[in-house]
PDB file of C-alpha atoms and ligand atoms in Angstrom:
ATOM      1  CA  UNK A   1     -80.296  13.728  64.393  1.00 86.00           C
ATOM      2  CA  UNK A   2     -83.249  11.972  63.090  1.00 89.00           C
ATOM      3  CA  UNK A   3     -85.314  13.054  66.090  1.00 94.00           C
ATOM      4  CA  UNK A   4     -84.524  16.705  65.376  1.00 97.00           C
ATOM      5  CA  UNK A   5     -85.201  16.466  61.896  1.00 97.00           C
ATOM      6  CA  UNK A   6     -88.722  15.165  63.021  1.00 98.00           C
ATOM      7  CA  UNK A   7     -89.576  18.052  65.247  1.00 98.00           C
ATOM      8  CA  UNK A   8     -87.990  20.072  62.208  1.00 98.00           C
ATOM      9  CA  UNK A   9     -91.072  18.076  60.039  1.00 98.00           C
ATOM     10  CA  UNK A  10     -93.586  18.558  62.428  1.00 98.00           C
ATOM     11  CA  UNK A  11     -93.514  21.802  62.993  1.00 98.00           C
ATOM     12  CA  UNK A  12     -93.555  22.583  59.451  1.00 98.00           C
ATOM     13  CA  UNK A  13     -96.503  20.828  59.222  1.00 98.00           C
ATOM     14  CA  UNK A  14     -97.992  22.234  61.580  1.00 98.00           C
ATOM     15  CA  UNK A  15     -97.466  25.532  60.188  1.00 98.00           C
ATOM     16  CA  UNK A  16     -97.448  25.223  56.132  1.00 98.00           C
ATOM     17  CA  UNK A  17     -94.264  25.296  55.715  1.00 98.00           C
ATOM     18  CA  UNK A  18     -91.608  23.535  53.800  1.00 98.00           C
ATOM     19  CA  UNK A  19     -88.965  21.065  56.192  1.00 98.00           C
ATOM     20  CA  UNK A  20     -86.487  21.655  53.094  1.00 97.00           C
ATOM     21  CA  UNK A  21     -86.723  25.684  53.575  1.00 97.00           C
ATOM     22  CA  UNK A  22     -85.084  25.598  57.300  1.00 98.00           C
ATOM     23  CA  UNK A  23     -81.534  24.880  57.544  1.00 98.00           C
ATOM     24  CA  UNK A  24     -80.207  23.039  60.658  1.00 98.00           C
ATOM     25  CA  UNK A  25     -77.034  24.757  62.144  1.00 98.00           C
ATOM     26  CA  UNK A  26     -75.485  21.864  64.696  1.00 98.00           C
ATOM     27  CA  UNK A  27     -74.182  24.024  67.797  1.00 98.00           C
ATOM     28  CA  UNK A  28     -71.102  22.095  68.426  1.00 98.00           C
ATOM     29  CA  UNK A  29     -69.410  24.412  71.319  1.00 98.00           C
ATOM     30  CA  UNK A  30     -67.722  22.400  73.614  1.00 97.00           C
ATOM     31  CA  UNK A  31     -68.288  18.694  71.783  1.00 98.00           C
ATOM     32  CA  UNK A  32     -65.552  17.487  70.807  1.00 96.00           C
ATOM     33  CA  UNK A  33     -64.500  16.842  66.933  1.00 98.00           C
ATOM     34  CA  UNK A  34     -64.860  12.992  66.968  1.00 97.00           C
ATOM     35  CA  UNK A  35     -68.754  13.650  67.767  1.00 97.00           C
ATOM     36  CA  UNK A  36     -69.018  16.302  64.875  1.00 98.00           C
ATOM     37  CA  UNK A  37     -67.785  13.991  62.392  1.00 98.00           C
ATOM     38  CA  UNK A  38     -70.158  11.203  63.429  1.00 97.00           C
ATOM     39  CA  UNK A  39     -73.043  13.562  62.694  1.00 97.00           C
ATOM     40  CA  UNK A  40     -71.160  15.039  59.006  1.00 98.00           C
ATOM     41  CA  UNK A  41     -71.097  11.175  57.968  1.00 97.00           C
ATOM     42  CA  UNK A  42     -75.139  11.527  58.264  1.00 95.00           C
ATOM     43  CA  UNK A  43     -74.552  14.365  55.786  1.00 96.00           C
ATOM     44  CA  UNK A  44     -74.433  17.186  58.644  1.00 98.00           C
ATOM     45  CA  UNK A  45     -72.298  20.264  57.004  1.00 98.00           C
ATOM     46  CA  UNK A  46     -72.814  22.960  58.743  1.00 98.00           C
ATOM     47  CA  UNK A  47     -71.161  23.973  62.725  1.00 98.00           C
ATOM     48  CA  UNK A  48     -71.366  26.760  64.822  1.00 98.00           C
ATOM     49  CA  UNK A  49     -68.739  27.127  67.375  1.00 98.00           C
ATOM     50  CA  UNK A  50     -68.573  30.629  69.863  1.00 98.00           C
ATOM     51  CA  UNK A  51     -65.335  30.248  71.207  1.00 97.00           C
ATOM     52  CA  UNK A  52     -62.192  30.449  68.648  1.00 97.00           C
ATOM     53  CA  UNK A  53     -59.420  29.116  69.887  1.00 97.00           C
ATOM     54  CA  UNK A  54     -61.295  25.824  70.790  1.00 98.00           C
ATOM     55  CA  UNK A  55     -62.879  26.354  66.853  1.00 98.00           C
ATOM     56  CA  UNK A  56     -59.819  26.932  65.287  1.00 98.00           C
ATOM     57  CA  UNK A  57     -58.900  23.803  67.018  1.00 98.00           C
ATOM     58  CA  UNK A  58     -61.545  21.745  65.678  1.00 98.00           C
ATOM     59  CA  UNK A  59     -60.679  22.814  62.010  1.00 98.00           C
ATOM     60  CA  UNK A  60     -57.350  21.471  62.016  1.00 98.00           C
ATOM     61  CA  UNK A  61     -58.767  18.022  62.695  1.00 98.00           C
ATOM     62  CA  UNK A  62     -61.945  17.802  60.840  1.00 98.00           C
ATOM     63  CA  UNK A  63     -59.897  19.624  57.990  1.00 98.00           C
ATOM     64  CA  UNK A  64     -60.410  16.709  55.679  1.00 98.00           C
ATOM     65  CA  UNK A  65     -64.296  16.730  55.938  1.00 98.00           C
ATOM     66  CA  UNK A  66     -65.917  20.367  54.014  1.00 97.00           C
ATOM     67  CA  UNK A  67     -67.786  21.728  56.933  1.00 98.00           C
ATOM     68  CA  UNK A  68     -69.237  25.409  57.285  1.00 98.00           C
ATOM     69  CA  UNK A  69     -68.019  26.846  59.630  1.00 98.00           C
ATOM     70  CA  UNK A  70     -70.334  29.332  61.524  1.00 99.00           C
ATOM     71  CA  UNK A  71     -69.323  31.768  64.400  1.00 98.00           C
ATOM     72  CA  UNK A  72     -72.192  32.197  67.003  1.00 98.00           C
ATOM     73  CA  UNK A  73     -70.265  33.729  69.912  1.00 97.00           C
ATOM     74  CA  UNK A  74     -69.508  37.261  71.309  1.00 95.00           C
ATOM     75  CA  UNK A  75     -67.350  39.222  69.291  1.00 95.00           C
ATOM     76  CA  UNK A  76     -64.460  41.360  69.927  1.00 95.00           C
ATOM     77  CA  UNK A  77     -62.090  43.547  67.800  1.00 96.00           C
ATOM     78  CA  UNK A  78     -59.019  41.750  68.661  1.00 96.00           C
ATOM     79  CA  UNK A  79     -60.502  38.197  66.923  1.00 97.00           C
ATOM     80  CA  UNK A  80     -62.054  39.807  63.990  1.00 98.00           C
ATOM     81  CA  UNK A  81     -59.198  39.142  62.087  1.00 98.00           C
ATOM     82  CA  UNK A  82     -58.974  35.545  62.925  1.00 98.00           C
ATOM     83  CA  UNK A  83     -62.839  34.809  62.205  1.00 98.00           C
ATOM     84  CA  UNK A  84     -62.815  36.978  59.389  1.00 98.00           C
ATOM     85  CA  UNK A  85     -60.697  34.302  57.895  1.00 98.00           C
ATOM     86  CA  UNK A  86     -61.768  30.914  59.231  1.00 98.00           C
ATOM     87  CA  UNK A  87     -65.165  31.210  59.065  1.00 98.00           C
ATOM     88  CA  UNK A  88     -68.247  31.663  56.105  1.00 98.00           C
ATOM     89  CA  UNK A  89     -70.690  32.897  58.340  1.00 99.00           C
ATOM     90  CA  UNK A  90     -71.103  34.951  61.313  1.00 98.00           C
ATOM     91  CA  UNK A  91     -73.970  35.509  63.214  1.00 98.00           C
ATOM     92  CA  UNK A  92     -73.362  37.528  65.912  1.00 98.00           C
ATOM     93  CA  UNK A  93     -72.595  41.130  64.215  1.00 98.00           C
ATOM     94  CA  UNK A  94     -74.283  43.648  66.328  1.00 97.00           C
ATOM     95  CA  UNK A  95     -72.254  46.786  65.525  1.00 97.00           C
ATOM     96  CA  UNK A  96     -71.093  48.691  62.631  1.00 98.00           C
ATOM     97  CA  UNK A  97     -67.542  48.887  63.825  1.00 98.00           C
ATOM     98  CA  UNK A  98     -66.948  44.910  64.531  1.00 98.00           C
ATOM     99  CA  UNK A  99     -68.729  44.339  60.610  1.00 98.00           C
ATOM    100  CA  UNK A 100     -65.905  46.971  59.234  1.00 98.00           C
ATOM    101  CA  UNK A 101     -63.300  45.315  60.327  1.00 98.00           C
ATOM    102  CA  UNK A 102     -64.528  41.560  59.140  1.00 98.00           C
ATOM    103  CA  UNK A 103     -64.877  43.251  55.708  1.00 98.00           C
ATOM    104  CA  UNK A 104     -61.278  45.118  55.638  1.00 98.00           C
ATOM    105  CA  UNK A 105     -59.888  41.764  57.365  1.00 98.00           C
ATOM    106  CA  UNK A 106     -61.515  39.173  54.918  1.00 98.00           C
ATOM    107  CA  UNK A 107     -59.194  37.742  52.674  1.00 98.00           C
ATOM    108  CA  UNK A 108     -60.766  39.219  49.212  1.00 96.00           C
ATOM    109  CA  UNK A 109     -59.536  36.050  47.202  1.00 97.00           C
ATOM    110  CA  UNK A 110     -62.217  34.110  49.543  1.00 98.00           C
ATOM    111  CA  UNK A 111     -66.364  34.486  48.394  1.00 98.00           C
ATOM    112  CA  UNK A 112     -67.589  37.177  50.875  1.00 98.00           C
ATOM    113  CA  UNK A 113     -68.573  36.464  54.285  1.00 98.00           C
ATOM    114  CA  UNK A 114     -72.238  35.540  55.009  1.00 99.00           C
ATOM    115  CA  UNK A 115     -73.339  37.715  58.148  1.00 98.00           C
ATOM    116  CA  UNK A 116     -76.345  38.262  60.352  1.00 98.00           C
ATOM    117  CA  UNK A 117     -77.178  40.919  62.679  1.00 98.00           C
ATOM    118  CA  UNK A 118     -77.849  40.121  65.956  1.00 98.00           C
ATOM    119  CA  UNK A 119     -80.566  41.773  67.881  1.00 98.00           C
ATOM    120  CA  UNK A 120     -81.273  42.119  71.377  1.00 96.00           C
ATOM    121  CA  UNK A 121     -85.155  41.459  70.704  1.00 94.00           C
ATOM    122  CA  UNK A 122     -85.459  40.920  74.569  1.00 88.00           C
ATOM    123  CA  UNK A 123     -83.511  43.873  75.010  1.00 79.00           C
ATOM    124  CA  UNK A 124     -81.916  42.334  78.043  1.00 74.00           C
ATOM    125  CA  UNK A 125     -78.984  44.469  79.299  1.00 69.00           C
ATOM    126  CA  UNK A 126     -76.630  41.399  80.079  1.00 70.00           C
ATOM    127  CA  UNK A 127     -76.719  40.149  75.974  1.00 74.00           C
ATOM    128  CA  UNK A 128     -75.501  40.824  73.421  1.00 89.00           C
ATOM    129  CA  UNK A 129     -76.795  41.885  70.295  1.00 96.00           C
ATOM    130  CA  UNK A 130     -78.064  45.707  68.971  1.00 97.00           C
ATOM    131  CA  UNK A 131     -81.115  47.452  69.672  1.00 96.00           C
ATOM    132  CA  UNK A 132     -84.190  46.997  68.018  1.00 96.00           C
ATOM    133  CA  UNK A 133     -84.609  50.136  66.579  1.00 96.00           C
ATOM    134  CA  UNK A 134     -81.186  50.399  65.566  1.00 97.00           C
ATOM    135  CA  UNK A 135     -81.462  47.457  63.137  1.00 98.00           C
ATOM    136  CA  UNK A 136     -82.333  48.581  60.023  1.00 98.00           C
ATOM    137  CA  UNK A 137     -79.714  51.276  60.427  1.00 98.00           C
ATOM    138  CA  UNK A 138     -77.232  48.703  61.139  1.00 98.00           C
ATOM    139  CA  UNK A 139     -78.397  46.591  58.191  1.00 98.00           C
ATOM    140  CA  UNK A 140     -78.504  48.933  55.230  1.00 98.00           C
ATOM    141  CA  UNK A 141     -74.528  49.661  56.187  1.00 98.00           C
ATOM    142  CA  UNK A 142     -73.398  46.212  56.657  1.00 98.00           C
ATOM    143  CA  UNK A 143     -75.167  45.435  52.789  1.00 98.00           C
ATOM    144  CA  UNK A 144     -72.495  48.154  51.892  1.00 98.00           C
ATOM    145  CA  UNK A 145     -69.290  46.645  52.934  1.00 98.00           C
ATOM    146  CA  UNK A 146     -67.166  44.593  50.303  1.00 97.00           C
ATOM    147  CA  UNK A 147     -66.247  41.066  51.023  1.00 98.00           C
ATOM    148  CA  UNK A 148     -69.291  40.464  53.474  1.00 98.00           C
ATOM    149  CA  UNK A 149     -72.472  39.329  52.198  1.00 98.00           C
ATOM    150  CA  UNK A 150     -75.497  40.630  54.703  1.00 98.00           C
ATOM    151  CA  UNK A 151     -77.841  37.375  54.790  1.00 98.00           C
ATOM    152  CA  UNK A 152     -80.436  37.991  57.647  1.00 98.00           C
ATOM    153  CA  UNK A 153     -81.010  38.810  61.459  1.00 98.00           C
ATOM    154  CA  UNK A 154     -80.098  36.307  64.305  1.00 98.00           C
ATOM    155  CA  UNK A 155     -81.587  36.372  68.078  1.00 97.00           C
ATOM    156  CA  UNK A 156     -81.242  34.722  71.260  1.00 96.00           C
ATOM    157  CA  UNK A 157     -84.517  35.809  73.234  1.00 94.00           C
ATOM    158  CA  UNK A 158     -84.962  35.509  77.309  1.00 91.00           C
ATOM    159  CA  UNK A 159     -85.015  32.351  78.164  1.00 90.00           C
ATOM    160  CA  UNK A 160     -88.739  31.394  78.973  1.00 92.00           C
ATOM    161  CA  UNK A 161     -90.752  27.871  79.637  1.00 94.00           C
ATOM    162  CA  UNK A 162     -92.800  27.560  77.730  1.00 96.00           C
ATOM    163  CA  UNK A 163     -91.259  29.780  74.958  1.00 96.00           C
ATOM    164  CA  UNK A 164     -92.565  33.099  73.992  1.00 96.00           C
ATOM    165  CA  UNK A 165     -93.421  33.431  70.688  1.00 97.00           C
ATOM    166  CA  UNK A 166     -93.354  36.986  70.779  1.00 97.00           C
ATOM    167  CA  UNK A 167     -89.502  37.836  70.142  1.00 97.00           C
ATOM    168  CA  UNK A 168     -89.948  35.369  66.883  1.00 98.00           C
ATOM    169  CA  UNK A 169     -92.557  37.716  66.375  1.00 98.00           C
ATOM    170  CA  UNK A 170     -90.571  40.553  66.395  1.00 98.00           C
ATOM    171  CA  UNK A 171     -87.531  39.317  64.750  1.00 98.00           C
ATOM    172  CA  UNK A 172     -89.599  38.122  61.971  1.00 98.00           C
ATOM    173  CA  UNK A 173     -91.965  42.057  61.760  1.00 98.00           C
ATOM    174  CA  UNK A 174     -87.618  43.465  61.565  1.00 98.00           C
ATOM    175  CA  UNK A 175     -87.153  41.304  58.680  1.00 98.00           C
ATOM    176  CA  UNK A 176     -89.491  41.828  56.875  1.00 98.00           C
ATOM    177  CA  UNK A 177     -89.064  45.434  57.582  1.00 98.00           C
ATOM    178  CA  UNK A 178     -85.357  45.058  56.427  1.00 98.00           C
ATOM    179  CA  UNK A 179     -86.875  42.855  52.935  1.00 98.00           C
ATOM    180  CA  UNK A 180     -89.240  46.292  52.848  1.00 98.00           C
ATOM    181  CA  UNK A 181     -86.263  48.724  52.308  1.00 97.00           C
ATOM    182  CA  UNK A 182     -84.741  46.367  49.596  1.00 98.00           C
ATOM    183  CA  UNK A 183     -81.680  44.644  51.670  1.00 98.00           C
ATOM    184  CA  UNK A 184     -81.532  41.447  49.867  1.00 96.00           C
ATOM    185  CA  UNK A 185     -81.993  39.141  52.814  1.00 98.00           C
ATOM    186  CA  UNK A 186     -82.701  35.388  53.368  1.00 98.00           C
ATOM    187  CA  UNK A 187     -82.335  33.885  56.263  1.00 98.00           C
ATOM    188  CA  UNK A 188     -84.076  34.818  59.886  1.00 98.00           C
ATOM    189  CA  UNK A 189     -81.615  33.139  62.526  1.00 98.00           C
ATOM    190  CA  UNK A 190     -83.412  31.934  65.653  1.00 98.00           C
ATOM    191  CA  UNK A 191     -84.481  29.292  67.495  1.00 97.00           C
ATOM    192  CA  UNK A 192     -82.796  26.595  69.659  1.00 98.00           C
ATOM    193  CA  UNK A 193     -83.079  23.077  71.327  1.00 97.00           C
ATOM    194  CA  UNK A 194     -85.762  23.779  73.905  1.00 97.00           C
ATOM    195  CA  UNK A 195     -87.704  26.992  71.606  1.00 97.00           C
ATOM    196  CA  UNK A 196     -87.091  25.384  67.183  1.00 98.00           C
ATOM    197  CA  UNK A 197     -90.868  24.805  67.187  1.00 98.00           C
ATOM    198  CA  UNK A 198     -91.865  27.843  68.174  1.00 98.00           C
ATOM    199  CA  UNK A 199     -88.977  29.928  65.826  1.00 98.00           C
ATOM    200  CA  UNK A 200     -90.303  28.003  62.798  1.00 98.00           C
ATOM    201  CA  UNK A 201     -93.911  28.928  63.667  1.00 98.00           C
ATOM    202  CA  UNK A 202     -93.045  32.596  63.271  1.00 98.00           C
ATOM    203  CA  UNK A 203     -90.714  32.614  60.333  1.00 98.00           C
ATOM    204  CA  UNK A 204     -87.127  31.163  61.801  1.00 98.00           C
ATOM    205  CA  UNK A 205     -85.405  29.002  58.804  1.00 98.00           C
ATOM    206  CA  UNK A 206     -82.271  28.455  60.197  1.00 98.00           C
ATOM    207  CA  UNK A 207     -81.982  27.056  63.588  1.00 98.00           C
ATOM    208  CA  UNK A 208     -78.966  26.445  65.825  1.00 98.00           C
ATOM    209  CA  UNK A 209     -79.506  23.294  67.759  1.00 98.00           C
ATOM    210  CA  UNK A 210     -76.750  21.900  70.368  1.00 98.00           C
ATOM    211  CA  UNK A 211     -78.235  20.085  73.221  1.00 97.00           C
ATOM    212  CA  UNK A 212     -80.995  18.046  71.528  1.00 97.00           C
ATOM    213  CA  UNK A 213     -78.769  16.968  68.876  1.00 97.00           C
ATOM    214  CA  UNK A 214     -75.579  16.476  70.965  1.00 96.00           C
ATOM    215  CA  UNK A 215     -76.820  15.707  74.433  1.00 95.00           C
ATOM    216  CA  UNK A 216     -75.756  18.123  77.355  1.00 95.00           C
ATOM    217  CA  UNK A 217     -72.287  20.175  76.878  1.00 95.00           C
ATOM    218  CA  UNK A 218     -69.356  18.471  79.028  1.00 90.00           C
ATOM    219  CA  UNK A 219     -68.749  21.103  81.384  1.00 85.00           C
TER     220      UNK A 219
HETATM  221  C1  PLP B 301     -75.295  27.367  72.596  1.00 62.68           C
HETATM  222  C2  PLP B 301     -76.026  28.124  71.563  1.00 62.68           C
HETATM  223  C3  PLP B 301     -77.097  27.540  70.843  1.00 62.68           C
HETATM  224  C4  PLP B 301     -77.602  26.135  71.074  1.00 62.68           C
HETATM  225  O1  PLP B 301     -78.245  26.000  72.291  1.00 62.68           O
HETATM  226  P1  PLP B 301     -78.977  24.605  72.674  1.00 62.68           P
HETATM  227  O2  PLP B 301     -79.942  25.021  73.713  1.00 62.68           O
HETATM  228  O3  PLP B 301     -77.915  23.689  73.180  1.00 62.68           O
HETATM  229  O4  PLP B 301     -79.632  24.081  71.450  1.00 62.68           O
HETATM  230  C5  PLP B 301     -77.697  28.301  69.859  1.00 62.68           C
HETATM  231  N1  PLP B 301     -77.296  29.562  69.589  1.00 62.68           N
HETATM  232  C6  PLP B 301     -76.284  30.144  70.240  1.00 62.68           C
HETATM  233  C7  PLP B 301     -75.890  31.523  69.881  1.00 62.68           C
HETATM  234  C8  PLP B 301     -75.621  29.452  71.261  1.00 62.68           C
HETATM  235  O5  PLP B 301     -74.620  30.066  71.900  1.00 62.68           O
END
C-alpha cells in the first residue's frame, strides 16, 4: 500500500502532476475479503472485482465497512441486472445494448451509476472492449441514458515489457476528443501493476492495481 502510493508520487513528479488527482482502484479479484479489509482499515475504499458471484460474495461480508464497489470484468446481458444493482461503477461498458439495460435495470431510488467505456485501444481481437473509432459514438449515447452517469474511458492495452506508452496515448487523444464534443467526463481509466507509471505519464487518473498491492492472485 505505501509502496504503491510511492510509485503513485513519483510518477507524478516526474510528470507535473498532482498524487491527489489519481485515484487508486485496489483490484481485489480472487483475494479474499479478510485481505480487503486489512487494506480499507488503511483508509482503502474503493474495489474492483470481475467476477460476480465471487463479488456479490464479498459484499455480504465486508457489508459493515462502505466500500465502492467497482465492476472491471466482461459483461453479459444475463448479469446486467445483478451489477446494475450492486455496484457504483462499471468500467467495462463497451456496447450500447449492455449500457441500456444497466440504465433500465438500475434501481432509480439509487444515485446513477458511474460508467466507463471500454476501448479496445490495442484492437486485439481476443478483448474486450469497442473499437476505437466507435467511441465517441458510443459515448455521446451512454451520456443520454437515465440512472447512469458516463464518467470516462477505461483500457487494458497488449501486454508489453517494457510498456508502450502509445495506447495511453491514444486513450488519452479519445478523451480529450470525447471532453471536445462536450460529454462531461472525468476520469481516464488505465493503467495497472506492471504499466501505473507509464498510464499516469499520459493522462491515466484512476488506476486499477491488484498484484503489486495484493501480491500474486491464489490460483
Ligand atoms: C486484474 C485486472 C487488473 C489488475 O491487474 P494487476 O496486474 O494485478 O495489477 C486491472 N484491470 C483489470 C480490468 C483487471 O482485470
Amino acid at each position: 500500500m505505501r509502496l504503491i502510493h510511492s510509485r503513485i508520487e513519483r510518477a507524478c513528479a516526474a510528470n507535473g502532476r498532482d498524487a491527489r488527482q489519481i485515484s487508486l482502484l485496489a483490484v481485489s479479484k480472487r483475494q479474499n475479503a479478510e485481505r480487503m479489509r486489512a487494506l480499507a482499515e488503511f483508509g482503502q475504499l474503493d474495489f474492483g472485482e470481475n467476477l460476480l458471484p465471487e463479488a456479490l460474495s464479498k459484499q455480504q461480508t465486508l457489508a459493515d465497512l462502505a466500500l465502492n464497489w467497482h465492476f472491471i470484468g466482461a459483461l453479459q446481458s444475463n448479469k446486467t441486472r445483478s451489477v446494475a444493482n450492486h455496484f457504483s461503477w462499471v468500467h467495462s461498458v463497451d456496447r450500447l445494448r449492455i449500457a441500456e439495460r444497466l440504465s433500465a435495470q438500475r434501481d432509480p431510488d439509487l444515485p446513477a451509476l458511474n460508467v466507463c467505456v471500454q476501448v479496445n485501444i490495442s484492437a486485439e481481437s481476443s478483448k474486450s472492449g469497442c473499437a476505437p473509432d466507435q467511441c465517441l459514438a458510443l459515448c455521446k449515447a451512454v451520456a443520454e441514458l437515465p440512472n447512469l452517469k458516463l464518467r470516462g474511458l477505461m483500457t487494458i492495452p497488449a501486454p508489453s515489457d517494457p510498456p508502450d506508452p502509445a495506447p495511453f496515448q491514444a486513450l488519452h487523444q479519445l478523451f480529450a476528443q470525447c471532453r471536445a464534443q462536450g460529454l462531461p467526463m472525468d476520469t481516464v481509466s488505465a493503467g495497472m501493476s506492471a504499466d501505473l507509471e507509464v498510464a499516469i505519464a499520459h493522462g491515466a487518473n484512476l488506476i486499477r492495481v491488484g498484484t503489486a498491492l495484493f501480491g500474486p492472485r491464489p490460483t
